[in-house]
């Protein structure tokens, strides 16, 4: 890319960001909430490391990725050129726990006990404190990732027992075919139940490009936006595995 293309891309992202910030402010105002209580996570999967650097220069320093290989390459590529916090938001296999614990600041997709143990061991080994969210499967279809609502308390307990993990809250994706508000209300209830066990675990990560308004209305403290900020995903050649 030449200098003009780089500047154009940055301007394009700046423009989407202004529009997103406006929509977030409007959704917050409608819900009687403060915009600073909703954190924007830019999901950069399938976009190049240079977009992460642009986002950081525009003040978006929370970056989400859903595949370990792509995320670890990108984190290495970004290196010290931008100060960002990496959020892992995808399905995570235990054998990737060590890799993820090396660069991620938060894993939003913790959904089973064996993954808790693997991440806890990996974070301890790396001498890092890893923040985690419990991913909740609102329709109980755990094949698509997430723990059932009933499994949340037990999972929370095992996270609390890991010295290198810090339990911060819950995350969900609205199930296909559901009214987003129904899904996010259910997540808010799950969050309330979790806080009766772990009062500090008050983050609610909910809402993507098409449903973040509803998520904000239902109390989301983090929204995860990809296409709305960066456009249609192009594959930029990060290996899939
Ligand atoms: C890709 C992804 C997002 C962002 O999706 P968009 O629809 O592009 O905003 C959010 N959360 C998760 C878990 C994702 O995998």
Coordinates of C-alpha atoms and ligand atoms in Angstrom, one line a residue:
X1 CA 0.0 0.0 0.0
X2 CA 1.3 3.5 -0.8
X3 CA 1.0 6.4 1.6
X4 CA -2.2 7.7 0.0
X5 CA -3.9 4.3 0.4
X6 CA -2.8 4.1 4.1
X7 CA -4.2 7.6 4.7
X8 CA -7.5 6.8 2.9
X9 CA -8.0 3.6 4.9
X10 CA -7.4 5.5 8.1
X11 CA -9.9 8.1 7.0
X12 CA -12.4 5.4 6.1
X13 CA -12.1 3.8 9.6
X14 CA -12.3 7.3 11.2
X15 CA -15.6 7.9 9.4
X16 CA -17.2 4.6 10.5
X17 CA -15.9 5.2 14.0
X18 CA -17.6 8.7 14.1
X19 CA -20.9 7.1 13.0
X20 CA -20.6 4.2 15.5
X21 CA -19.8 6.6 18.3
X22 CA -22.9 8.7 17.3
X23 CA -25.1 5.6 17.3
X24 CA -23.7 4.4 20.7
X25 CA -24.3 7.8 22.2
X26 CA -27.9 7.8 20.9
X27 CA -28.6 4.2 22.2
X28 CA -27.1 5.2 25.6
X29 CA -29.2 8.3 25.8
X30 CA -32.3 6.3 24.9
X31 CA -31.4 3.8 27.7
X32 CA -30.5 6.5 30.2
X33 CA -26.9 5.2 30.3
X34 CA -23.5 6.9 30.0
X35 CA -21.6 6.3 26.8
X36 CA -18.4 5.8 28.8
X37 CA -20.0 2.8 30.4
X38 CA -20.1 1.0 27.1
X39 CA -16.7 -0.1 25.8
X40 CA -16.2 -0.7 22.1
X41 CA -14.2 -3.8 21.1
X42 CA -13.1 -3.6 17.5
X43 CA -13.2 -7.2 16.0
X44 CA -10.4 -7.2 13.4
X45 CA -10.6 -10.8 12.2
X46 CA -9.8 -11.0 8.5
X47 CA -8.4 -7.5 8.6
X48 CA -4.7 -6.6 8.5
X49 CA -2.5 -5.6 11.5
X50 CA -2.4 -2.1 9.9
X51 CA -6.1 -1.7 10.7
X52 CA -5.3 -2.4 14.4
X53 CA -2.7 0.4 14.3
X54 CA -5.2 2.8 12.7
X55 CA -7.8 1.9 15.3
X56 CA -5.4 2.5 18.1
X57 CA -4.4 5.8 16.7
X58 CA -8.1 6.8 16.6
X59 CA -8.5 5.9 20.3
X60 CA -9.9 2.3 20.0
X61 CA -7.5 0.2 22.0
X62 CA -9.6 -2.9 22.6
X63 CA -9.2 -5.4 19.8
X64 CA -11.1 -8.7 19.4
X65 CA -10.0 -11.7 17.4
X66 CA -11.5 -15.2 17.1
X67 CA -8.7 -17.5 15.9
X68 CA -5.5 -18.1 17.7
X69 CA -3.2 -18.4 14.7
X70 CA -4.4 -15.1 13.1
X71 CA -4.5 -13.3 16.5
X72 CA -1.0 -14.4 17.5
X73 CA 0.5 -13.4 14.1
X74 CA -1.3 -10.1 14.3
X75 CA -0.3 -9.3 17.9
X76 CA 3.4 -10.0 16.9
X77 CA 3.0 -7.8 13.8
X78 CA 1.5 -4.9 15.8
X79 CA 4.1 -5.4 18.5
X80 CA 5.0 -2.1 20.2
X81 CA 3.7 0.1 17.4
X82 CA 0.4 0.3 19.2
X83 CA -0.7 -0.1 22.8
X84 CA -3.8 -2.4 22.5
X85 CA -5.6 -4.9 24.7
X86 CA -6.3 -8.2 22.9
X87 CA -9.7 -9.9 23.5
X88 CA -10.0 -13.5 22.4
X89 CA -13.7 -14.0 21.4
X90 CA -13.7 -17.3 19.4
X91 CA -14.1 -21.0 20.1
X92 CA -10.9 -22.0 21.9
X93 CA -9.3 -25.5 22.0
X94 CA -7.4 -26.4 25.1
X95 CA -4.2 -27.0 23.1
X96 CA -4.2 -23.3 22.1
X97 CA -4.5 -22.0 25.7
X98 CA -0.8 -21.5 26.1
X99 CA -0.5 -19.5 22.9
X100 CA -3.6 -17.3 23.8
X101 CA -2.4 -16.7 27.3
X102 CA 0.8 -15.2 25.9
X103 CA -0.8 -12.2 24.2
X104 CA -4.5 -12.0 25.2
X105 CA -5.6 -9.6 28.0
X106 CA -9.1 -11.0 28.1
X107 CA -10.6 -14.3 26.9
X108 CA -14.3 -13.8 26.4
X109 CA -15.2 -17.3 25.4
X110 CA -14.6 -19.5 28.4
X111 CA -17.3 -22.2 28.4
X112 CA -16.0 -25.4 30.0
X113 CA -14.1 -26.5 33.1
X114 CA -11.2 -28.1 31.2
X115 CA -10.6 -24.9 29.3
X116 CA -10.5 -23.0 32.7
X117 CA -7.8 -25.4 34.0
X118 CA -5.8 -25.1 30.7
X119 CA -6.0 -21.3 30.7
X120 CA -5.3 -21.1 34.4
X121 CA -2.1 -23.2 34.0
X122 CA -1.0 -21.3 30.9
X123 CA -1.5 -17.9 32.5
X124 CA 0.3 -18.9 35.7
X125 CA 3.2 -20.3 33.6
X126 CA 3.5 -17.1 31.6
X127 CA 3.3 -15.1 34.9
X128 CA 0.2 -13.2 33.6
X129 CA -3.2 -12.4 35.0
X130 CA -5.8 -13.2 32.4
X131 CA -9.2 -11.6 32.6
X132 CA -12.0 -14.0 31.5
X133 CA -15.7 -13.9 30.6
X134 CA -18.0 -16.9 30.7
X135 CA -19.6 -17.3 27.3
X136 CA -23.2 -18.3 27.7
X137 CA -25.2 -20.3 25.2
X138 CA -28.6 -18.7 25.5
X139 CA -30.4 -21.4 23.5
X140 CA -28.5 -24.2 25.2
X141 CA -27.0 -25.3 21.8
X142 CA -23.5 -25.7 23.2
X143 CA -22.2 -27.0 19.9
X144 CA -22.0 -23.4 18.8
X145 CA -20.0 -22.4 21.8
X146 CA -20.9 -21.3 25.3
X147 CA -22.0 -22.9 28.6
X148 CA -25.6 -23.4 29.5
X149 CA -27.1 -21.0 31.9
X150 CA -27.2 -23.8 34.5
X151 CA -23.5 -24.5 34.1
X152 CA -22.5 -20.8 34.8
X153 CA -22.2 -21.0 38.7
X154 CA -20.0 -24.1 38.6
X155 CA -17.8 -22.7 36.0
X156 CA -17.6 -19.4 37.9
X157 CA -16.5 -21.3 41.0
X158 CA -13.7 -23.1 39.1
X159 CA -12.5 -19.8 37.6
X160 CA -12.4 -18.2 41.1
X161 CA -10.2 -21.0 42.2
X162 CA -7.5 -20.2 39.5
X163 CA -5.0 -17.7 40.8
X164 CA -4.0 -16.4 37.4
X165 CA -7.6 -15.9 36.1
X166 CA -9.8 -12.9 36.9
X167 CA -13.5 -13.5 36.4
X168 CA -14.9 -10.3 34.9
X169 CA -18.4 -11.3 33.6
X170 CA -20.4 -12.9 30.8
X171 CA -20.5 -12.8 27.0
X172 CA -23.0 -14.1 24.5
X173 CA -24.0 -14.0 20.8
X174 CA -27.7 -13.7 20.2
X175 CA -28.9 -17.1 18.9
X176 CA -30.0 -17.2 15.2
X177 CA -33.6 -16.4 14.8
X178 CA -34.1 -14.9 18.3
X179 CA -35.2 -11.3 19.0
X180 CA -32.0 -9.7 20.1
X181 CA -33.8 -8.1 23.1
X182 CA -34.9 -11.5 24.3
X183 CA -31.4 -12.9 24.2
X184 CA -29.8 -9.9 25.9
X185 CA -32.4 -9.7 28.6
X186 CA -31.6 -13.4 29.4
X187 CA -27.9 -12.6 29.4
X188 CA -28.6 -9.7 31.8
X189 CA -30.4 -12.1 34.2
X190 CA -27.5 -14.5 34.0
X191 CA -25.1 -11.7 34.8
X192 CA -27.2 -10.8 37.9
X193 CA -27.0 -14.4 39.1
X194 CA -23.3 -14.5 38.5
X195 CA -22.8 -11.3 40.5
X196 CA -24.5 -13.0 43.5
X197 CA -21.4 -15.4 43.5
X198 CA -18.8 -12.9 42.2
X199 CA -19.9 -9.3 42.7
X200 CA -16.9 -7.9 40.8
X201 CA -17.8 -9.9 37.6
X202 CA -20.0 -7.1 36.3
X203 CA -19.0 -7.0 32.6
X204 CA -21.7 -7.9 30.0
X205 CA -20.2 -8.4 26.5
X206 CA -23.2 -8.4 24.1
X207 CA -24.0 -7.0 20.7
X208 CA -22.4 -7.1 17.3
X209 CA -22.8 -4.8 14.2
X210 CA -26.5 -5.6 13.7
X211 CA -27.8 -5.7 17.3
X212 CA -25.6 -3.5 19.4
X213 CA -28.5 -1.0 20.0
X214 CA -30.6 -3.7 21.7
X215 CA -27.5 -4.8 23.6
X216 CA -27.0 -1.3 25.0
X217 CA -30.6 -1.1 26.0
X218 CA -30.2 -4.4 27.9
X219 CA -27.1 -3.2 29.8
X220 CA -24.2 -4.3 27.7
X221 CA -20.9 -2.9 29.0
X222 CA -18.9 -4.1 26.0
X223 CA -20.0 -4.3 22.3
X224 CA -18.0 -6.2 19.7
X225 CA -18.1 -4.6 16.3
X226 CA -16.4 -5.9 13.1
X227 CA -18.1 -5.1 9.8
X228 CA -19.8 -1.9 11.0
X229 CA -16.3 -0.4 11.7
X230 CA -14.1 -2.1 9.1
X231 CA -16.4 -3.0 6.2
X232 CA -16.9 -6.4 4.6
X233 CA -14.4 -9.0 5.8
X234 CA -11.7 -9.8 3.3
X235 CA -9.3 -12.6 3.9
X236 CA -5.9 -11.1 4.1
X237 CA -4.1 -14.4 4.1
X238 CA -3.8 -15.4 7.8
X239 CA -3.6 -19.2 8.0
X240 CA -6.8 -20.8 9.3
X241 CA -5.1 -23.2 11.7
Ligands
LIG1 C1 -17.0 -11.6 14.2 C2 -17.5 -11.5 15.6 C3 -18.0 -10.3 16.0 C4 -18.2 -9.1 15.1 O1 -19.1 -9.3 14.1 P1 -19.7 -8.2 13.2 O2 -21.1 -8.7 12.8 O3 -18.8 -8.1 12.0 O4 -19.8 -7.0 14.0 C5 -18.4 -10.2 17.3 N1 -18.3 -11.2 18.2 C6 -17.8 -12.4 17.8 C7 -17.7 -13.5 18.8 C8 -17.4 -12.6 16.5 O5 -16.9 -13.8 16.1

